Amino acid sequence: GAGVSQTPSNKVTEKGKYVELRCDPISGHTALYWYRQSLGQGPEFLIYFQGTGAADDSGLPNDRFFAVRPEGSVSTLKIQRTERGDSAVYLCASSPMTSGGFTDTQYFGPGTRLTVL
Amino acid sequence: SQQGEEDPQALSIQEGENATMNCSYKTSINNLQWYRQNSGRGLVHLILIRSNEREKHSGRLRVTLDTSKKSSSLLITASRAADTASYFCATDAYSGAGSYQLTFGKGTKLSVIP
């Protein structure tokens, strides 16, 4: 079946602009995660949704970052007043459900490479 | 912050050889996962080992877990050029905000030379 998809695959923007990154999880997956990966690093957790609600947004670096999942499927990560330091690959992942609060296998999308000039 | 740390950072081997990557972590875990990433894009889940398991196999992959040493190893046997990728270990850690989340190391970059 279809995997996790992310659009756009690449996004180039100017410092100070607003961007939206979209994630389409695997159908039926209730848990959705956003990560950010800088060059030479592993992915870093940003936010986790269980259904429509953000169950844990402790990884968001500051209030310029916001994410929504209004219908419990597609999610959008929104970054306001972008800065050069926001340049990274933004990864989305989904999983069927969490196992009693513990992490389970996550299925990742191909990522969106964001470049802030 | 990153809990898991992979070792070595880079590994280059000949096709057909075995590749071993190690992961160390700091706090107690519920499970540990290994992922593969090609060309800096999406990650692919390889194997999950729970804290009460010591060894797990999946095809050419063998994962061990030693919770007393807070370490894990990933062995790829009879490597192929297609195994060239970065490999990450990920442990679940309490985020401090009500859930457990995966924390990844910096990865081991494996190159398999044909």
PDB file of C-alpha atoms in Angstrom:
ATOM      1  CA  GLY A   1       0.000   0.000   0.000  1.00  0.00           C
ATOM      2  CA  ALA A   2       0.939   3.668  -0.110  1.00  0.00           C
ATOM      3  CA  GLY A   3       3.569   4.822   2.330  1.00  0.00           C
ATOM      4  CA  VAL A   4       3.972   8.145   4.079  1.00  0.00           C
ATOM      5  CA  SER A   5       4.204  11.002   1.595  1.00  0.00           C
ATOM      6  CA  GLN A   6       5.524  14.511   2.133  1.00  0.00           C
ATOM      7  CA  THR A   7       5.237  17.609   0.005  1.00  0.00           C
ATOM      8  CA  PRO A   8       7.072  19.481  -1.243  1.00  0.00           C
ATOM      9  CA  SER A   9      10.231  17.389  -1.519  1.00  0.00           C
ATOM     10  CA  ASN A  10      12.310  20.545  -1.596  1.00  0.00           C
ATOM     11  CA  LYS A  11      11.500  24.055  -0.442  1.00  0.00           C
ATOM     12  CA  VAL A  12      13.717  27.100  -0.834  1.00  0.00           C
ATOM     13  CA  THR A  13      12.615  30.262   0.907  1.00  0.00           C
ATOM     14  CA  GLU A  14      13.998  33.547   2.074  1.00  0.00           C
ATOM     15  CA  LYS A  15      14.730  34.511   5.647  1.00  0.00           C
ATOM     16  CA  GLY A  16      11.632  35.871   7.335  1.00  0.00           C
ATOM     17  CA  LYS A  17       9.118  34.070   5.119  1.00  0.00           C
ATOM     18  CA  TYR A  18       6.404  31.638   6.221  1.00  0.00           C
ATOM     19  CA  VAL A  19       6.420  28.002   5.064  1.00  0.00           C
ATOM     20  CA  GLU A  20       4.084  25.037   5.315  1.00  0.00           C
ATOM     21  CA  LEU A  21       5.203  21.438   5.008  1.00  0.00           C
ATOM     22  CA  ARG A  22       2.649  18.709   4.467  1.00  0.00           C
ATOM     23  CA  CYS A  23       2.573  15.086   5.566  1.00  0.00           C
ATOM     24  CA  ASP A  24       0.169  12.354   4.411  1.00  0.00           C
ATOM     25  CA  PRO A  25       0.485   9.406   6.800  1.00  0.00           C
ATOM     26  CA  ILE A  26      -0.342   5.791   6.046  1.00  0.00           C
ATOM     27  CA  SER A  27      -4.105   5.362   6.032  1.00  0.00           C
ATOM     28  CA  GLY A  28      -5.411   4.259   9.408  1.00  0.00           C
ATOM     29  CA  HIS A  29      -2.318   5.242  11.376  1.00  0.00           C
ATOM     30  CA  THR A  30      -3.404   7.223  14.415  1.00  0.00           C
ATOM     31  CA  ALA A  31       0.034   8.345  15.569  1.00  0.00           C
ATOM     32  CA  LEU A  32       1.980  10.939  13.567  1.00  0.00           C
ATOM     33  CA  TYR A  33       5.400  12.408  14.302  1.00  0.00           C
ATOM     34  CA  TRP A  34       7.494  15.258  12.970  1.00  0.00           C
ATOM     35  CA  TYR A  35      11.280  15.247  13.163  1.00  0.00           C
ATOM     36  CA  ARG A  36      14.011  17.597  12.022  1.00  0.00           C
ATOM     37  CA  GLN A  37      17.335  16.315  10.752  1.00  0.00           C
ATOM     38  CA  SER A  38      20.356  18.547  10.314  1.00  0.00           C
ATOM     39  CA  LEU A  39      23.344  17.526   8.226  1.00  0.00           C
ATOM     40  CA  GLY A  40      25.384  14.796   9.884  1.00  0.00           C
ATOM     41  CA  GLN A  41      22.902  14.332  12.714  1.00  0.00           C
ATOM     42  CA  GLY A  42      20.144  11.907  13.505  1.00  0.00           C
ATOM     43  CA  PRO A  43      16.508  12.982  13.428  1.00  0.00           C
ATOM     44  CA  GLU A  44      15.329  15.068  16.376  1.00  0.00           C
ATOM     45  CA  PHE A  45      11.780  14.806  17.649  1.00  0.00           C
ATOM     46  CA  LEU A  46       9.568  17.855  17.211  1.00  0.00           C
ATOM     47  CA  ILE A  47       5.931  16.935  17.851  1.00  0.00           C
ATOM     48  CA  TYR A  48       3.654  13.908  18.191  1.00  0.00           C
ATOM     49  CA  PHE A  49      -0.050  13.635  17.363  1.00  0.00           C
ATOM     50  CA  GLN A  50      -2.414  10.963  18.570  1.00  0.00           C
ATOM     51  CA  GLY A  51      -5.460  11.439  16.386  1.00  0.00           C
ATOM     52  CA  THR A  52      -6.220  15.123  15.969  1.00  0.00           C
ATOM     53  CA  GLY A  53      -4.529  16.391  19.091  1.00  0.00           C
ATOM     54  CA  ALA A  54      -0.902  17.241  19.687  1.00  0.00           C
ATOM     55  CA  ALA A  55      -0.097  14.812  22.487  1.00  0.00           C
ATOM     56  CA  ASP A  56       3.452  16.054  22.910  1.00  0.00           C
ATOM     57  CA  ASP A  57       4.975  19.176  21.366  1.00  0.00           C
ATOM     58  CA  SER A  58       7.966  19.362  23.685  1.00  0.00           C
ATOM     59  CA  GLY A  59      10.433  19.099  20.795  1.00  0.00           C
ATOM     60  CA  LEU A  60       9.319  22.250  18.995  1.00  0.00           C
ATOM     61  CA  PRO A  61      12.286  24.633  19.262  1.00  0.00           C
ATOM     62  CA  ASN A  62      10.295  27.839  19.722  1.00  0.00           C
ATOM     63  CA  ASP A  63       6.935  29.448  19.078  1.00  0.00           C
ATOM     64  CA  ARG A  64       7.711  30.045  15.402  1.00  0.00           C
ATOM     65  CA  PHE A  65       6.973  26.360  14.862  1.00  0.00           C
ATOM     66  CA  PHE A  66       3.430  25.028  14.891  1.00  0.00           C
ATOM     67  CA  ALA A  67       1.739  21.900  13.565  1.00  0.00           C
ATOM     68  CA  VAL A  68      -1.856  20.838  13.026  1.00  0.00           C
ATOM     69  CA  ARG A  69      -3.732  17.675  12.166  1.00  0.00           C
ATOM     70  CA  PRO A  70      -7.355  18.820  12.003  1.00  0.00           C
ATOM     71  CA  GLU A  71      -8.987  15.617  10.788  1.00  0.00           C
ATOM     72  CA  GLY A  72      -6.619  13.106  12.280  1.00  0.00           C
ATOM     73  CA  SER A  73      -4.952  12.272   8.979  1.00  0.00           C
ATOM     74  CA  VAL A  74      -2.940  14.877   7.032  1.00  0.00           C
ATOM     75  CA  SER A  75      -0.674  17.092   9.088  1.00  0.00           C
ATOM     76  CA  THR A  76       0.928  20.433   8.300  1.00  0.00           C
ATOM     77  CA  LEU A  77       4.056  21.795   9.952  1.00  0.00           C
ATOM     78  CA  LYS A  78       4.117  25.571   9.857  1.00  0.00           C
ATOM     79  CA  ILE A  79       7.182  27.720  10.360  1.00  0.00           C
ATOM     80  CA  GLN A  80       6.844  31.470  10.734  1.00  0.00           C
ATOM     81  CA  ARG A  81       9.582  34.058  10.182  1.00  0.00           C
ATOM     82  CA  THR A  82      12.021  31.444   8.944  1.00  0.00           C
ATOM     83  CA  GLU A  83      15.669  31.731   9.904  1.00  0.00           C
ATOM     84  CA  ARG A  84      18.763  30.289   8.230  1.00  0.00           C
ATOM     85  CA  GLY A  85      19.140  27.922  11.167  1.00  0.00           C
ATOM     86  CA  ASP A  86      15.813  26.316  10.247  1.00  0.00           C
ATOM     87  CA  SER A  87      17.434  24.781   7.164  1.00  0.00           C
ATOM     88  CA  ALA A  88      17.204  21.009   7.527  1.00  0.00           C
ATOM     89  CA  VAL A  89      15.330  17.966   6.314  1.00  0.00           C
ATOM     90  CA  TYR A  90      11.916  17.715   7.973  1.00  0.00           C
ATOM     91  CA  LEU A  91      10.734  14.136   8.335  1.00  0.00           C
ATOM     92  CA  CYS A  92       7.279  12.873   9.072  1.00  0.00           C
ATOM     93  CA  ALA A  93       6.500   9.406  10.393  1.00  0.00           C
ATOM     94  CA  SER A  94       3.366   7.510  11.317  1.00  0.00           C
ATOM     95  CA  SER A  95       2.557   4.380  13.263  1.00  0.00           C
ATOM     96  CA  PRO A  96      -0.639   2.379  13.844  1.00  0.00           C
ATOM     97  CA  MET A  97      -0.821   3.191  17.528  1.00  0.00           C
ATOM     98  CA  THR A  98       1.406   3.536  20.507  1.00  0.00           C
ATOM     99  CA  SER A  99       1.854   0.465  22.672  1.00  0.00           C
ATOM    100  CA  GLY A 100       0.804   1.547  26.114  1.00  0.00           C
ATOM    101  CA  GLY A 101       2.627   4.798  25.749  1.00  0.00           C
ATOM    102  CA  PHE A 102       5.845   3.240  24.476  1.00  0.00           C
ATOM    103  CA  THR A 103       7.186   3.830  21.007  1.00  0.00           C
ATOM    104  CA  ASP A 104       6.572   1.303  18.282  1.00  0.00           C
ATOM    105  CA  THR A 105       7.767   0.885  14.714  1.00  0.00           C
ATOM    106  CA  GLN A 106       7.518   4.149  12.811  1.00  0.00           C
ATOM    107  CA  TYR A 107       7.137   4.488   9.055  1.00  0.00           C
ATOM    108  CA  PHE A 108       8.938   7.503   7.655  1.00  0.00           C
ATOM    109  CA  GLY A 109       8.228   9.675   4.663  1.00  0.00           C
ATOM    110  CA  PRO A 110      10.971  10.826   2.267  1.00  0.00           C
ATOM    111  CA  GLY A 111      11.249  14.207   3.964  1.00  0.00           C
ATOM    112  CA  THR A 112      11.143  17.828   2.870  1.00  0.00           C
ATOM    113  CA  ARG A 113      14.495  19.534   2.448  1.00  0.00           C
ATOM    114  CA  LEU A 114      14.027  23.136   3.597  1.00  0.00           C
ATOM    115  CA  THR A 115      16.632  25.716   2.642  1.00  0.00           C
ATOM    116  CA  VAL A 116      16.366  29.211   4.092  1.00  0.00           C
ATOM    117  CA  LEU A 117      18.488  31.738   2.216  1.00  0.00           C
TER     118      LEU A 117
ATOM    119  CA  SER B   1      19.528  15.900  23.015  1.00  0.00           C
ATOM    120  CA  GLN B   2      20.591  12.557  21.611  1.00  0.00           C
ATOM    121  CA  GLN B   3      20.680   9.543  23.851  1.00  0.00           C
ATOM    122  CA  GLY B   4      22.054   6.918  21.485  1.00  0.00           C
ATOM    123  CA  GLU B   5      25.535   7.100  20.050  1.00  0.00           C
ATOM    124  CA  GLU B   6      26.656   4.827  17.235  1.00  0.00           C
ATOM    125  CA  ASP B   7      30.149   3.567  16.766  1.00  0.00           C
ATOM    126  CA  PRO B   8      31.987   3.717  14.436  1.00  0.00           C
ATOM    127  CA  GLN B   9      30.933   6.944  12.732  1.00  0.00           C
ATOM    128  CA  ALA B  10      31.969   5.480   9.380  1.00  0.00           C
ATOM    129  CA  LEU B  11      32.706   1.959   8.191  1.00  0.00           C
ATOM    130  CA  SER B  12      33.997   0.792   4.826  1.00  0.00           C
ATOM    131  CA  ILE B  13      34.030  -2.903   3.931  1.00  0.00           C
ATOM    132  CA  GLN B  14      34.240  -5.176   0.915  1.00  0.00           C
ATOM    133  CA  GLU B  15      31.127  -6.829  -0.446  1.00  0.00           C
ATOM    134  CA  GLY B  16      30.604 -10.206   1.218  1.00  0.00           C
ATOM    135  CA  GLU B  17      32.159  -9.163   4.528  1.00  0.00           C
ATOM    136  CA  ASN B  18      30.196  -8.703   7.718  1.00  0.00           C
ATOM    137  CA  ALA B  19      29.503  -5.251   9.133  1.00  0.00           C
ATOM    138  CA  THR B  20      29.096  -4.583  12.844  1.00  0.00           C
ATOM    139  CA  MET B  21      27.785  -1.327  14.257  1.00  0.00           C
ATOM    140  CA  ASN B  22      27.430  -0.516  17.930  1.00  0.00           C
ATOM    141  CA  CYS B  23      25.100   1.748  19.839  1.00  0.00           C
ATOM    142  CA  SER B  24      25.392   2.988  23.400  1.00  0.00           C
ATOM    143  CA  TYR B  25      22.706   4.818  25.316  1.00  0.00           C
ATOM    144  CA  LYS B  26      22.416   6.523  28.666  1.00  0.00           C
ATOM    145  CA  THR B  27      19.083   5.920  30.358  1.00  0.00           C
ATOM    146  CA  SER B  28      16.901   2.848  30.764  1.00  0.00           C
ATOM    147  CA  ILE B  29      14.761   1.940  27.773  1.00  0.00           C
ATOM    148  CA  ASN B  30      11.624   0.029  26.853  1.00  0.00           C
ATOM    149  CA  ASN B  31      12.833  -0.845  23.397  1.00  0.00           C
ATOM    150  CA  LEU B  32      15.598  -0.074  20.925  1.00  0.00           C
ATOM    151  CA  GLN B  33      15.172   0.193  17.178  1.00  0.00           C
ATOM    152  CA  TRP B  34      17.542   0.265  14.231  1.00  0.00           C
ATOM    153  CA  TYR B  35      16.790   2.275  11.107  1.00  0.00           C
ATOM    154  CA  ARG B  36      18.507   2.670   7.755  1.00  0.00           C
ATOM    155  CA  GLN B  37      18.665   5.879   5.741  1.00  0.00           C
ATOM    156  CA  ASN B  38      19.713   6.229   2.133  1.00  0.00           C
ATOM    157  CA  SER B  39      20.940   9.546   0.775  1.00  0.00           C
ATOM    158  CA  GLY B  40      19.827  11.605   3.764  1.00  0.00           C
ATOM    159  CA  ARG B  41      16.117  11.148   3.142  1.00  0.00           C
ATOM    160  CA  GLY B  42      13.463   8.809   4.594  1.00  0.00           C
ATOM    161  CA  LEU B  43      14.352   6.217   7.203  1.00  0.00           C
ATOM    162  CA  VAL B  44      13.437   2.570   6.900  1.00  0.00           C
ATOM    163  CA  HIS B  45      12.739   0.518   9.996  1.00  0.00           C
ATOM    164  CA  LEU B  46      14.958  -2.559  10.259  1.00  0.00           C
ATOM    165  CA  ILE B  47      14.331  -4.194  13.605  1.00  0.00           C
ATOM    166  CA  LEU B  48      12.930  -3.530  17.070  1.00  0.00           C
ATOM    167  CA  ILE B  49      14.254  -5.267  20.161  1.00  0.00           C
ATOM    168  CA  ARG B  50      12.509  -4.979  23.505  1.00  0.00           C
ATOM    169  CA  SER B  51      14.315  -4.481  26.778  1.00  0.00           C
ATOM    170  CA  ASN B  52      13.570  -8.034  27.892  1.00  0.00           C
ATOM    171  CA  GLU B  53      15.087  -9.519  24.723  1.00  0.00           C
ATOM    172  CA  ARG B  54      18.780 -10.203  24.232  1.00  0.00           C
ATOM    173  CA  GLU B  55      19.016 -11.101  20.561  1.00  0.00           C
ATOM    174  CA  LYS B  56      16.877 -10.841  17.476  1.00  0.00           C
ATOM    175  CA  HIS B  57      17.316 -11.903  13.862  1.00  0.00           C
ATOM    176  CA  SER B  58      15.782 -10.699  10.632  1.00  0.00           C
ATOM    177  CA  GLY B  59      17.216 -12.091   7.411  1.00  0.00           C
ATOM    178  CA  ARG B  60      20.875 -11.043   7.271  1.00  0.00           C
ATOM    179  CA  LEU B  61      20.468  -8.802  10.306  1.00  0.00           C
ATOM    180  CA  ARG B  62      21.288  -9.741  13.866  1.00  0.00           C
ATOM    181  CA  VAL B  63      20.721  -7.369  16.748  1.00  0.00           C
ATOM    182  CA  THR B  64      21.884  -7.858  20.303  1.00  0.00           C
ATOM    183  CA  LEU B  65      20.953  -5.872  23.365  1.00  0.00           C
ATOM    184  CA  ASP B  66      22.820  -5.703  26.659  1.00  0.00           C
ATOM    185  CA  THR B  67      20.801  -3.603  29.073  1.00  0.00           C
ATOM    186  CA  SER B  68      23.420  -3.946  31.820  1.00  0.00           C
ATOM    187  CA  LYS B  69      25.957  -2.226  29.566  1.00  0.00           C
ATOM    188  CA  LYS B  70      23.342  -0.010  27.901  1.00  0.00           C
ATOM    189  CA  SER B  71      24.532  -1.085  24.491  1.00  0.00           C
ATOM    190  CA  SER B  72      23.315  -2.761  21.319  1.00  0.00           C
ATOM    191  CA  SER B  73      24.963  -4.033  18.197  1.00  0.00           C
ATOM    192  CA  LEU B  74      23.744  -4.511  14.644  1.00  0.00           C
ATOM    193  CA  LEU B  75      25.426  -7.165  12.532  1.00  0.00           C
ATOM    194  CA  ILE B  76      24.853  -7.328   8.788  1.00  0.00           C
ATOM    195  CA  THR B  77      26.169 -10.579   7.359  1.00  0.00           C
ATOM    196  CA  ALA B  78      27.354 -11.119   3.790  1.00  0.00           C
ATOM    197  CA  SER B  79      27.082  -7.427   2.981  1.00  0.00           C
ATOM    198  CA  ARG B  80      26.018  -6.173  -0.446  1.00  0.00           C
ATOM    199  CA  ALA B  81      26.641  -2.897  -2.242  1.00  0.00           C
ATOM    200  CA  ALA B  82      22.945  -2.128  -1.706  1.00  0.00           C
ATOM    201  CA  ASP B  83      23.546  -2.092   2.060  1.00  0.00           C
ATOM    202  CA  THR B  84      25.467   1.168   1.643  1.00  0.00           C
ATOM    203  CA  ALA B  85      23.570   3.639   3.818  1.00  0.00           C
ATOM    204  CA  SER B  86      23.572   5.336   7.200  1.00  0.00           C
ATOM    205  CA  TYR B  87      22.356   3.239  10.112  1.00  0.00           C
ATOM    206  CA  PHE B  88      20.784   4.744  13.216  1.00  0.00           C
ATOM    207  CA  CYS B  89      19.835   3.304  16.543  1.00  0.00           C
ATOM    208  CA  ALA B  90      16.866   4.859  18.288  1.00  0.00           C
ATOM    209  CA  THR B  91      15.809   4.434  21.876  1.00  0.00           C
ATOM    210  CA  ASP B  92      12.577   5.481  23.472  1.00  0.00           C
ATOM    211  CA  ALA B  93      12.982   8.064  26.155  1.00  0.00           C
ATOM    212  CA  TYR B  94      10.475   9.942  28.249  1.00  0.00           C
ATOM    213  CA  SER B  95      10.098  13.374  26.711  1.00  0.00           C
ATOM    214  CA  GLY B  96       9.108  14.985  29.971  1.00  0.00           C
ATOM    215  CA  ALA B  97       5.779  15.990  28.482  1.00  0.00           C
ATOM    216  CA  GLY B  98       3.723  12.857  28.886  1.00  0.00           C
ATOM    217  CA  SER B  99       4.978  10.504  26.209  1.00  0.00           C
ATOM    218  CA  TYR B 100       7.871   8.367  25.140  1.00  0.00           C
ATOM    219  CA  GLN B 101       9.644   9.472  21.991  1.00  0.00           C
ATOM    220  CA  LEU B 102      12.425   8.099  19.865  1.00  0.00           C
ATOM    221  CA  THR B 103      15.834   9.644  20.293  1.00  0.00           C
ATOM    222  CA  PHE B 104      18.339   8.905  17.552  1.00  0.00           C
ATOM    223  CA  GLY B 105      22.106   8.795  17.515  1.00  0.00           C
ATOM    224  CA  LYS B 106      24.226  10.427  14.827  1.00  0.00           C
ATOM    225  CA  GLY B 107      24.437   7.216  12.849  1.00  0.00           C
ATOM    226  CA  THR B 108      27.077   5.001  11.289  1.00  0.00           C
ATOM    227  CA  LYS B 109      27.785   5.590   7.619  1.00  0.00           C
ATOM    228  CA  LEU B 110      28.382   2.203   5.999  1.00  0.00           C
ATOM    229  CA  SER B 111      30.042   1.901   2.597  1.00  0.00           C
ATOM    230  CA  VAL B 112      30.103  -1.526   0.947  1.00  0.00           C
ATOM    231  CA  ILE B 113      32.589  -1.676  -1.884  1.00  0.00           C
ATOM    232  CA  PRO B 114      31.681  -4.017  -4.761  1.00  0.00           C
TER     233      PRO B 114
END
